Amino acid sequence: MEFLERCGAGVETYAEFNLDEGLPLMEQIENPLLLQALLQIKDWERHILLARLLDERSFIELSKNLGVSYKAVSNSYYRLILKLRRMMKGDAMDD
């Protein structure tokens, strides 16, 4: 099974994740640029990002859950951070 397929297979619906006052996560994000960027990224990217940030999962744990190497998860995460920064600045994206 390919890395992207493995990421998508176990994706929790973080859009439904409630952080505060029972509101879904995506409704709690106040920065419109961040919200737009999060809505534009792929599900597997969102899964890695939010599992890391909200669930505080380690790269080791994520790699075991997804059946990929530590390096694959960490590289994906850090590339995604750069991608989100570029998206929020309005720079062109080369997926």
PDB file of C-alpha atoms in Angstrom:
ATOM      1  CA  MET A   1       0.000   0.000   0.000  1.00  0.00           C
ATOM      2  CA  GLU A   2       1.302   3.432  -0.929  1.00  0.00           C
ATOM      3  CA  PHE A   3       2.144   6.059   1.731  1.00  0.00           C
ATOM      4  CA  LEU A   4      -0.675   8.419   0.724  1.00  0.00           C
ATOM      5  CA  GLU A   5      -3.229   5.624   0.835  1.00  0.00           C
ATOM      6  CA  ARG A   6      -2.076   4.593   4.312  1.00  0.00           C
ATOM      7  CA  CYS A   7      -2.402   8.158   5.564  1.00  0.00           C
ATOM      8  CA  GLY A   8      -5.918   8.470   4.211  1.00  0.00           C
ATOM      9  CA  ALA A   9      -7.009   5.106   5.575  1.00  0.00           C
ATOM     10  CA  GLY A  10      -6.889   6.099   9.236  1.00  0.00           C
ATOM     11  CA  VAL A  11      -7.703   9.775   9.022  1.00  0.00           C
ATOM     12  CA  GLU A  12      -9.833  11.013  11.856  1.00  0.00           C
ATOM     13  CA  THR A  13     -12.207  13.801  10.989  1.00  0.00           C
ATOM     14  CA  TYR A  14     -10.406  16.672  12.683  1.00  0.00           C
ATOM     15  CA  ALA A  15     -12.894  19.141  11.245  1.00  0.00           C
ATOM     16  CA  GLU A  16     -15.311  17.657  13.787  1.00  0.00           C
ATOM     17  CA  PHE A  17     -12.743  17.850  16.603  1.00  0.00           C
ATOM     18  CA  ASN A  18     -13.943  20.206  19.330  1.00  0.00           C
ATOM     19  CA  LEU A  19     -11.363  22.336  21.090  1.00  0.00           C
ATOM     20  CA  ASP A  20     -13.453  24.958  22.776  1.00  0.00           C
ATOM     21  CA  GLU A  21     -17.115  25.613  23.490  1.00  0.00           C
ATOM     22  CA  GLY A  22     -18.255  22.621  21.448  1.00  0.00           C
ATOM     23  CA  LEU A  23     -17.449  24.260  18.110  1.00  0.00           C
ATOM     24  CA  PRO A  24     -15.895  22.162  15.353  1.00  0.00           C
ATOM     25  CA  LEU A  25     -12.214  22.892  14.853  1.00  0.00           C
ATOM     26  CA  MET A  26     -12.518  24.608  11.478  1.00  0.00           C
ATOM     27  CA  GLU A  27     -15.093  27.030  12.900  1.00  0.00           C
ATOM     28  CA  GLN A  28     -12.689  28.042  15.684  1.00  0.00           C
ATOM     29  CA  ILE A  29      -9.849  29.167  13.442  1.00  0.00           C
ATOM     30  CA  GLU A  30      -9.888  32.941  13.443  1.00  0.00           C
ATOM     31  CA  ASN A  31      -7.166  33.542  10.859  1.00  0.00           C
ATOM     32  CA  PRO A  32      -8.877  33.407   7.442  1.00  0.00           C
ATOM     33  CA  LEU A  33      -5.579  32.750   5.627  1.00  0.00           C
ATOM     34  CA  LEU A  34      -4.837  29.751   7.844  1.00  0.00           C
ATOM     35  CA  LEU A  35      -8.365  28.422   7.478  1.00  0.00           C
ATOM     36  CA  GLN A  36      -8.213  28.702   3.688  1.00  0.00           C
ATOM     37  CA  ALA A  37      -4.825  26.972   3.616  1.00  0.00           C
ATOM     38  CA  LEU A  38      -6.056  24.117   5.827  1.00  0.00           C
ATOM     39  CA  LEU A  39      -9.081  23.625   3.610  1.00  0.00           C
ATOM     40  CA  GLN A  40      -6.885  23.430   0.502  1.00  0.00           C
ATOM     41  CA  ILE A  41      -4.389  20.815   1.678  1.00  0.00           C
ATOM     42  CA  LYS A  42      -4.932  17.107   1.105  1.00  0.00           C
ATOM     43  CA  ASP A  43      -6.611  14.925   3.725  1.00  0.00           C
ATOM     44  CA  TRP A  44      -3.435  12.966   4.458  1.00  0.00           C
ATOM     45  CA  GLU A  45      -1.506  16.219   4.985  1.00  0.00           C
ATOM     46  CA  ARG A  46      -4.183  17.518   7.349  1.00  0.00           C
ATOM     47  CA  HIS A  47      -4.104  14.204   9.219  1.00  0.00           C
ATOM     48  CA  ILE A  48      -0.349  14.371   9.836  1.00  0.00           C
ATOM     49  CA  LEU A  49      -0.467  18.044  10.807  1.00  0.00           C
ATOM     50  CA  LEU A  50      -3.397  17.816  13.193  1.00  0.00           C
ATOM     51  CA  ALA A  51      -2.367  14.490  14.718  1.00  0.00           C
ATOM     52  CA  ARG A  52       0.998  16.066  15.470  1.00  0.00           C
ATOM     53  CA  LEU A  53      -0.345  19.389  16.757  1.00  0.00           C
ATOM     54  CA  LEU A  54      -3.653  18.487  18.419  1.00  0.00           C
ATOM     55  CA  ASP A  55      -3.034  14.927  19.560  1.00  0.00           C
ATOM     56  CA  GLU A  56       0.661  15.614  20.200  1.00  0.00           C
ATOM     57  CA  ARG A  57       1.598  12.365  18.455  1.00  0.00           C
ATOM     58  CA  SER A  58       5.283  11.765  17.907  1.00  0.00           C
ATOM     59  CA  PHE A  59       6.735  11.081  14.486  1.00  0.00           C
ATOM     60  CA  ILE A  60       7.569   7.588  15.720  1.00  0.00           C
ATOM     61  CA  GLU A  61       3.954   6.930  16.712  1.00  0.00           C
ATOM     62  CA  LEU A  62       2.630   8.342  13.449  1.00  0.00           C
ATOM     63  CA  SER A  63       5.109   6.289  11.430  1.00  0.00           C
ATOM     64  CA  LYS A  64       4.033   3.090  13.202  1.00  0.00           C
ATOM     65  CA  ASN A  65       0.326   3.887  12.755  1.00  0.00           C
ATOM     66  CA  LEU A  66       0.779   4.702   9.070  1.00  0.00           C
ATOM     67  CA  GLY A  67       3.250   1.920   8.334  1.00  0.00           C
ATOM     68  CA  VAL A  68       5.891   4.239   6.932  1.00  0.00           C
ATOM     69  CA  SER A  69       9.302   5.375   8.098  1.00  0.00           C
ATOM     70  CA  TYR A  70       9.940   8.057  10.677  1.00  0.00           C
ATOM     71  CA  LYS A  71      11.741  10.019   7.964  1.00  0.00           C
ATOM     72  CA  ALA A  72       8.712   9.886   5.619  1.00  0.00           C
ATOM     73  CA  VAL A  73       6.410  11.321   8.295  1.00  0.00           C
ATOM     74  CA  SER A  74       8.840  13.969   9.511  1.00  0.00           C
ATOM     75  CA  ASN A  75       9.689  15.088   5.968  1.00  0.00           C
ATOM     76  CA  SER A  76       5.987  15.283   5.089  1.00  0.00           C
ATOM     77  CA  TYR A  77       5.277  17.339   8.206  1.00  0.00           C
ATOM     78  CA  TYR A  78       8.064  19.853   7.654  1.00  0.00           C
ATOM     79  CA  ARG A  79       7.287  20.196   3.935  1.00  0.00           C
ATOM     80  CA  LEU A  80       3.673  20.836   4.891  1.00  0.00           C
ATOM     81  CA  ILE A  81       4.660  23.592   7.328  1.00  0.00           C
ATOM     82  CA  LEU A  82       6.582  25.308   4.514  1.00  0.00           C
ATOM     83  CA  LYS A  83       3.669  24.765   2.131  1.00  0.00           C
ATOM     84  CA  LEU A  84       1.204  26.344   4.577  1.00  0.00           C
ATOM     85  CA  ARG A  85       3.497  29.334   5.078  1.00  0.00           C
ATOM     86  CA  ARG A  86       3.712  29.859   1.313  1.00  0.00           C
ATOM     87  CA  MET A  87      -0.051  29.482   0.933  1.00  0.00           C
ATOM     88  CA  MET A  88      -0.687  32.044   3.655  1.00  0.00           C
ATOM     89  CA  LYS A  89       1.711  34.491   1.993  1.00  0.00           C
ATOM     90  CA  GLY A  90      -0.088  33.959  -1.311  1.00  0.00           C
ATOM     91  CA  ASP A  91       2.921  32.434  -3.079  1.00  0.00           C
ATOM     92  CA  ALA A  92       2.291  30.086  -5.996  1.00  0.00           C
ATOM     93  CA  MET A  93       2.253  26.407  -5.089  1.00  0.00           C
ATOM     94  CA  ASP A  94       4.011  23.667  -7.020  1.00  0.00           C
ATOM     95  CA  ASP A  95       2.447  20.453  -5.701  1.00  0.00           C
TER      96      ASP A  95
END
